[in-house]
Amino acid sequence: MNILLTGGTGYIGSHTAVVLAQAGHDVVLYDNLSNSDRRVVNHLAHITGRPMTFVEGDIRDAELLTRTLRAAGIEAVIHFAGLKAVGESVDKPVEYYANNVQGTISLLQAMQAVSIGTLVFSSSATVYGEPQYLPLDEKHPTSATNPYGRSKLHIEEMLLDVAKSDQRWRIACLRYFNPVGAHDSALIGESPRGIPNNLMPYIAQVAAGQRQALQVFGDDYPTPDGTGVRDYIHVMDLARGHLAALGFLAHHAGWHAVNLGTGHGSSVLEMVRAFEHVSGQSVPYKITPRRPGDVAACYAKADKAARELGWSAQLGLEDMCRSTWKFQRQSESGSSR
Ligand code: NAD
Ligand code: UFG
C-alpha cells in the first residue's frame, strides 16, 4: 500500500516508517522539518535498505498535500504532524490550534479532494484529562486541561463528525500513552531541542553527564513511592500499533478510538533505577515541587487494542532504557539526527 506519513521525519513517524517499509509498504514522508532533521530520511533508507520519498511541506498547505497524495497514489494517511509541548501550548495557543487543528482540516480537505478515506491519527492519553478511574479504557470521559490536549480532543471530535458524514471514511484515533526508546540501530530516536520536557530524554542526558541532576516533580502523590506513574511504551511497539491499525481499518469503516499503552504503570523513581541498571551510570536527582497540570497516575487498559487490532506491546522497561541509552551515546558521537 502507498502510505503518506505527515510528520514522517519526527520521532514516532520515523519509527513507524521503518515498520511499514519492512512490512512491504511504500512510504512517503511529508514534514515541514519544524521539529525534525532531513538526515532522518537517509537514516531510514539505511535501516530499511530502500530509499524513501520525502516531501518538505506544511500540512496547512492543502494544495501541496493534494498534489502529493495524487502524485504518489496514496491509499492511506497516518497523521503525526503537529506541535506537542504542553507547556508551550499554554503560552502559544494560537500556534497550537493553527498547526494541529487547522493543519488537520487542511489534510482532510486534501484527502477529500482525491477521495482517500483511510486515516490513522496520533491522539494522546491526554484526552482523558484527570483520570476518574484507572486503568483508563476508551470509554473514560474525555476532557482537556491545556491547549495541546484541547487540540487533540477537537481533532478527535472533528474526525468523528467526518466519519459520520460519509461511510467511506475509515478513521483510527490512536491514543498514545508515553512513548520512549529508539530503534535498535540508534540511527533514529527522540532528539528534543533544548531542555527536554519529558522524563526519559532528561534522564538520558543526566546519565550522559550533560545535565547535573533530574528534577523529580513531586514525591507526595498518592502512588506507591509518591512519584508520578505513567504507562511507558517502546516506540517500536507503538510503531507496530500503526501497522495493526491499518490492517484493522482495511476491514472496518467508521471512527475508532484505541489506546496504545502497555497496561502497566511505572513511577519516576522506577524509571531512574531501571536506567541506572541498564546504563551503569548514576542518575542523580532532587525532589522538587509538582509540575502544574501533572496527574498522579495514568496508565492504559490495553484490551481493546489486543481484541480489535490484534496488537499488544512486547518490549519492557529494559529494552526502552537500553535503546534510549544507545541512541544517547550515538547522538553524542554525532552519527544520529
Ligand atoms: P515530533 O515533534 O518528533 O514529530 C512531529 C513532526 O511533525 C515533526 O517532524 C515536525 O517537524 C512535524 N510538523 C509539525 N508541524 C507541522 C506542520 N504544520 N506541517 C508539517 N509537519 C509538521 O513528535 P512525535 O513525538 O513524533 O509526535 C508525533 C505525534 O504524536 C504528534 O501529533 C504528537 O502530538 C503525538 N503524541 C506524541 C506523544 C509523545 O509523547 N511523543 C504522546 C502522545 C501523542
Ligand atoms: N517528570 C519528572 N521530571 C522531569 C520530567 C518529567 O519528574 O524532568 C515526571 C512527570 O512529573 C511525570 C512523568 O515524569 O510524572 C512523565 O512526564 P513526561 O513529561 O515524560 O510525560 P507526561 O505524562 O507528562 O506527558 C506525555 C506527553 C504528553 C502526552 C502525555 C500522555 O509529553 O504530550 O504523555 O500521552 F499528552
XYZ file of C-alpha atoms and ligand atoms in Angstrom:
417
model
C 0.000 0.000 0.000
C 1.147 3.600 -0.620
C 1.045 5.435 2.698
C 1.644 9.110 3.462
C 3.089 9.964 6.873
C 2.584 13.589 7.875
C 5.248 14.412 10.444
C 7.092 11.427 8.998
C 10.597 12.597 9.904
C 9.619 13.135 13.552
C 10.179 10.774 16.446
C 7.182 8.440 16.172
C 6.714 8.932 12.427
C 10.254 7.820 11.601
C 9.965 4.626 13.652
C 6.609 3.863 12.068
C 8.152 4.400 8.631
C 10.627 1.603 9.414
C 7.898 -0.822 10.429
C 5.728 -0.008 7.395
C 8.614 -0.263 4.921
C 9.713 -3.554 6.436
C 6.157 -4.845 6.059
C 6.403 -4.079 2.323
C 4.532 -0.763 2.154
C 5.668 2.256 0.162
C 6.039 5.250 2.416
C 6.041 8.953 1.612
C 7.254 11.271 4.368
C 5.681 14.738 4.494
C 7.135 17.169 7.025
C 7.991 20.852 7.384
C 11.059 19.968 9.486
C 9.967 22.333 12.276
C 10.924 19.680 14.824
C 12.993 17.168 12.883
C 16.003 16.839 10.634
C 16.171 15.850 6.972
C 19.065 13.481 7.756
C 16.379 11.137 9.106
C 15.439 10.356 5.502
C 18.903 8.914 4.836
C 18.917 7.040 8.113
C 15.594 5.444 7.180
C 16.957 4.388 3.798
C 19.960 2.893 5.566
C 17.834 0.967 8.086
C 15.271 -0.343 5.608
C 17.562 -0.796 2.615
C 15.225 1.151 0.352
C 15.003 4.840 -0.452
C 12.061 6.739 0.974
C 10.323 9.658 -0.695
C 10.439 12.881 1.290
C 8.336 15.968 0.604
C 9.185 19.098 2.568
C 5.902 20.838 3.204
C 3.429 22.100 5.754
C 0.151 20.313 6.453
C -1.573 23.685 6.232
C -0.642 23.753 2.552
C -3.670 21.819 1.244
C -2.602 22.303 -2.384
C 0.808 20.732 -1.928
C -0.779 17.953 0.107
C -3.333 17.275 -2.617
C -0.643 17.179 -5.304
C 1.482 14.854 -3.164
C -1.393 12.484 -2.416
C -2.294 12.302 -6.091
C 1.228 12.002 -7.479
C 2.190 9.184 -5.127
C -1.091 7.297 -5.492
C -1.563 7.410 -1.728
C -4.147 4.999 -0.281
C -3.880 5.778 3.443
C -2.562 8.586 5.629
C -1.010 8.411 9.071
C -1.174 11.855 10.611
C 1.639 12.521 13.092
C 2.364 16.169 12.240
C 1.679 18.645 14.989
C 3.101 20.546 17.909
C 3.242 18.595 21.156
C 4.680 20.528 24.114
C 2.033 21.014 26.784
C 3.731 23.999 28.480
C 4.419 25.786 25.205
C 0.785 25.305 24.174
C -0.326 27.352 27.188
C 1.878 30.261 26.019
C 1.168 29.887 22.292
C -2.406 28.578 21.929
C -2.924 30.161 18.510
C 0.116 28.346 17.086
C -1.129 25.086 18.537
C -4.637 25.396 17.134
C -3.273 26.574 13.780
C -0.804 23.714 13.447
C -2.839 20.943 14.941
C -6.490 21.763 14.216
C -6.166 23.915 11.089
C -3.473 21.551 9.797
C -5.824 18.590 10.208
C -8.660 20.415 8.437
C -6.340 21.101 5.529
C -5.303 17.435 5.455
C -8.965 16.343 5.425
C -9.664 18.737 2.545
C -6.784 17.282 0.565
C -7.885 13.716 1.313
C -11.436 14.550 0.270
C -10.195 16.134 -2.966
C -8.536 12.880 -4.028
C -11.071 10.514 -2.374
C -8.780 8.937 0.207
C -10.720 7.851 3.279
C -8.280 5.880 5.415
C -6.698 7.877 8.210
C -4.777 6.980 11.359
C -4.457 9.903 13.756
C -1.867 10.400 16.530
C -4.010 11.133 19.533
C -2.939 11.033 23.147
C -3.917 9.786 26.564
C -4.094 13.469 27.430
C -7.682 13.421 26.050
C -8.746 11.612 29.244
C -7.877 14.671 31.380
C -7.695 13.961 35.102
C -8.309 10.186 35.456
C -11.583 9.362 37.206
C -10.584 5.695 37.408
C -7.654 3.507 36.404
C -6.704 1.837 34.177
C -8.045 4.194 31.519
C -10.279 2.479 28.981
C -11.576 4.116 25.825
C -14.972 4.762 27.446
C -13.419 7.025 30.089
C -14.857 10.566 29.736
C -12.673 12.932 27.750
C -11.650 16.463 28.698
C -8.762 18.841 28.252
C -6.686 20.857 30.669
C -4.431 22.736 28.224
C -4.493 23.921 24.581
C -2.407 20.954 23.367
C -4.843 18.471 24.873
C -7.792 20.506 23.639
C -6.385 20.463 20.094
C -6.250 16.638 20.228
C -9.792 16.490 21.573
C -11.109 18.916 18.929
C -9.451 16.848 16.212
C -10.885 13.575 17.526
C -14.381 15.116 17.610
C -13.953 16.603 14.168
C -12.901 13.203 12.833
C -15.958 11.611 14.415
C -18.211 14.087 12.572
C -16.360 13.413 9.342
C -16.712 9.641 9.730
C -20.451 10.037 10.432
C -20.901 12.162 7.317
C -19.744 9.534 4.817
C -19.438 5.770 5.281
C -16.317 5.650 3.156
C -14.183 7.126 5.932
C -12.084 4.705 7.975
C -10.506 6.554 10.871
C -8.494 5.322 13.853
C -7.559 7.706 16.667
C -4.666 6.035 18.448
C -4.357 7.333 21.995
C -0.679 7.001 22.823
C 0.453 6.763 26.397
C 4.152 7.621 26.973
C 6.341 6.674 24.008
C 10.034 6.208 24.824
C 13.070 4.383 23.424
C 14.591 4.244 19.977
C 15.243 1.941 17.043
C 17.948 -0.667 17.745
C 20.230 0.845 15.122
C 20.343 4.045 17.223
C 20.190 5.956 13.931
C 16.789 7.387 14.801
C 15.346 8.302 18.180
C 13.992 11.218 20.164
C 16.183 14.332 19.923
C 14.476 17.111 21.841
C 15.679 20.604 21.032
C 16.893 22.467 24.143
C 15.958 21.294 27.617
C 13.862 18.095 27.397
C 10.290 18.411 28.680
C 9.890 14.681 29.046
C 11.293 12.310 31.607
C 13.191 9.749 29.530
C 15.327 12.102 27.407
C 16.081 14.115 30.531
C 17.246 11.009 32.418
C 19.419 10.026 29.439
C 21.106 13.422 29.388
C 21.779 13.274 33.131
C 23.248 9.760 32.804
C 25.476 11.082 30.000
C 26.710 13.914 32.211
C 25.131 16.608 30.027
C 22.870 17.731 32.866
C 23.623 17.717 36.556
C 20.529 16.183 38.062
C 16.988 15.164 37.267
C 14.284 17.170 38.942
C 11.649 14.756 40.189
C 8.421 16.739 40.066
C 6.827 15.796 43.370
C 7.115 12.803 45.708
C 3.835 13.345 47.521
C 1.422 11.826 45.008
C -0.891 9.021 46.181
C 1.284 6.433 44.379
C 3.417 3.625 45.887
C 6.608 5.741 46.105
C 4.958 9.174 45.879
C 6.258 9.979 42.367
C 4.177 10.170 39.185
C 3.173 6.920 37.485
C 2.950 6.600 33.690
C 2.495 3.894 31.069
C 5.800 3.978 29.150
C 5.634 2.240 25.800
C 8.533 1.383 23.492
C 8.336 3.455 20.316
C 8.879 0.332 18.179
C 5.842 -1.305 19.806
C 3.912 1.903 19.170
C 5.078 1.881 15.541
C 3.778 -1.668 15.115
C 0.450 -0.468 16.516
C 0.048 1.752 13.432
C 0.577 -1.172 11.102
C -2.022 -3.123 13.087
C -4.435 -0.172 12.897
C -4.129 -0.065 9.102
C -4.877 -3.795 8.986
C -7.954 -3.227 11.133
C -9.206 -0.319 9.005
C -8.980 -2.471 5.885
C -11.996 -4.359 7.286
C -13.734 -1.705 9.397
C -15.229 1.595 8.297
C -16.163 4.383 10.723
C -14.379 6.066 13.633
C -12.431 4.123 16.234
C -10.505 5.274 19.312
C -7.921 2.833 20.623
C -5.398 3.096 23.459
C -1.802 2.222 22.668
C -0.181 1.501 26.020
C 1.250 -1.471 27.878
C -1.353 -1.506 30.635
C 1.429 -1.189 33.190
C 2.407 1.948 35.152
C 5.942 2.820 36.317
C 6.954 5.586 38.707
C 9.603 8.246 38.073
C 11.935 6.586 40.572
C 11.412 3.162 38.984
C 12.439 4.683 35.662
C 15.543 6.208 37.242
C 16.548 2.856 38.739
C 15.900 0.955 35.505
C 18.013 3.449 33.574
C 20.857 3.274 36.097
C 20.797 -0.507 35.899
C 20.944 -0.624 32.105
C 23.446 2.221 31.585
C 25.714 1.506 34.542
C 25.670 5.272 35.201
C 24.237 7.027 38.203
C 21.329 9.401 37.682
C 21.415 11.985 40.464
C 18.051 13.556 41.201
C 16.437 16.035 43.515
C 12.826 16.219 44.567
C 11.163 19.482 43.522
C 7.549 20.693 43.742
C 4.915 19.109 41.495
C 4.773 20.314 37.896
C 1.493 22.212 37.346
C -1.000 20.177 35.348
C 0.559 16.763 36.081
C -1.668 13.913 37.200
C -0.626 11.362 39.824
C -1.038 8.291 37.672
C -2.027 7.495 34.107
C -1.980 4.044 32.547
C -3.960 2.236 29.920
C -6.368 -0.584 29.739
C -4.903 -2.092 26.609
C -7.531 -4.782 25.947
C -9.245 -3.057 23.031
C -6.022 -2.890 21.011
C -5.437 -6.589 21.661
C -9.007 -7.517 20.759
C -9.609 -5.239 17.773
C -6.145 -4.655 16.338
C -4.535 -7.938 17.408
C -1.735 -5.811 18.869
C -0.046 -5.727 22.253
C 3.213 -4.264 23.493
C 6.080 -6.741 23.559
C 9.042 -4.752 24.875
C 9.739 -3.946 28.512
C 11.443 -1.214 30.529
C 14.917 -2.692 29.989
C 14.514 -2.511 26.204
C 13.200 1.044 26.490
C 16.148 2.169 28.623
C 18.763 0.226 26.628
C 17.717 1.689 23.275
C 17.420 5.202 24.729
C 20.927 4.921 26.161
C 22.373 3.587 22.925
C 20.764 6.438 20.985
C 22.006 8.982 23.531
C 25.593 7.812 23.172
C 25.411 7.598 19.400
C 23.928 11.133 19.257
C 26.857 12.436 21.309
C 29.246 10.946 18.761
C 27.310 12.869 16.075
C 26.182 9.955 13.933
C 22.420 10.181 14.573
C 19.984 13.005 13.991
P 7.783 15.099 16.723
O 7.794 16.549 17.005
O 9.053 14.351 16.803
O 7.140 14.826 15.281
C 6.166 15.659 14.724
C 6.636 16.035 13.337
O 5.668 16.889 12.726
C 7.958 16.804 13.329
O 8.857 16.179 12.444
C 7.587 18.195 12.851
O 8.633 18.790 12.090
C 6.337 17.915 12.052
N 5.399 19.039 11.957
C 4.926 19.826 12.959
N 4.055 20.718 12.482
C 3.972 20.507 11.146
C 3.247 21.103 10.099
N 2.428 22.145 10.334
N 3.400 20.633 8.844
C 4.229 19.593 8.588
N 4.947 18.979 9.536
C 4.818 19.446 10.804
O 6.681 14.458 17.690
P 6.334 12.927 17.968
O 6.717 12.630 19.372
O 6.836 12.077 16.879
O 4.748 13.001 17.933
C 4.007 12.659 16.780
C 2.539 12.841 17.080
O 2.181 12.044 18.200
C 2.158 14.280 17.452
O 0.903 14.567 16.866
C 2.022 14.230 18.958
O 1.121 15.187 19.448
C 1.504 12.816 19.178
N 1.811 12.292 20.521
C 3.102 12.262 20.939
C 3.398 11.809 22.232
C 4.797 11.780 22.749
O 4.979 11.696 23.957
N 5.822 11.839 21.904
C 2.348 11.368 23.081
C 1.038 11.393 22.588
C 0.777 11.868 21.300
N 8.926 14.154 35.242
C 9.865 14.494 36.199
N 10.925 15.244 35.800
C 11.120 15.660 34.517
C 10.146 15.299 33.551
C 9.061 14.548 33.958
O 9.729 14.139 37.369
O 12.111 16.359 34.240
C 7.790 13.294 35.659
C 6.422 13.938 35.429
O 6.060 14.689 36.568
C 5.542 12.707 35.188
C 6.485 11.714 34.494
O 7.798 12.146 34.819
O 5.166 12.146 36.426
C 6.322 11.701 32.984
O 6.428 13.016 32.465
P 6.584 13.319 30.907
O 6.733 14.798 30.755
O 7.650 12.460 30.328
O 5.206 12.803 30.288
P 3.702 13.240 30.602
O 2.982 12.022 31.082
O 3.629 14.439 31.427
O 3.196 13.660 29.142
C 3.395 12.850 27.982
C 3.484 13.737 26.752
C 2.169 14.431 26.530
C 1.068 13.406 26.440
C 1.066 12.502 27.665
C 0.063 11.403 27.533
O 4.500 14.725 26.931
O 2.219 15.128 25.310
O 2.354 11.921 27.845
O 0.292 10.712 26.356
F -0.116 14.042 26.364
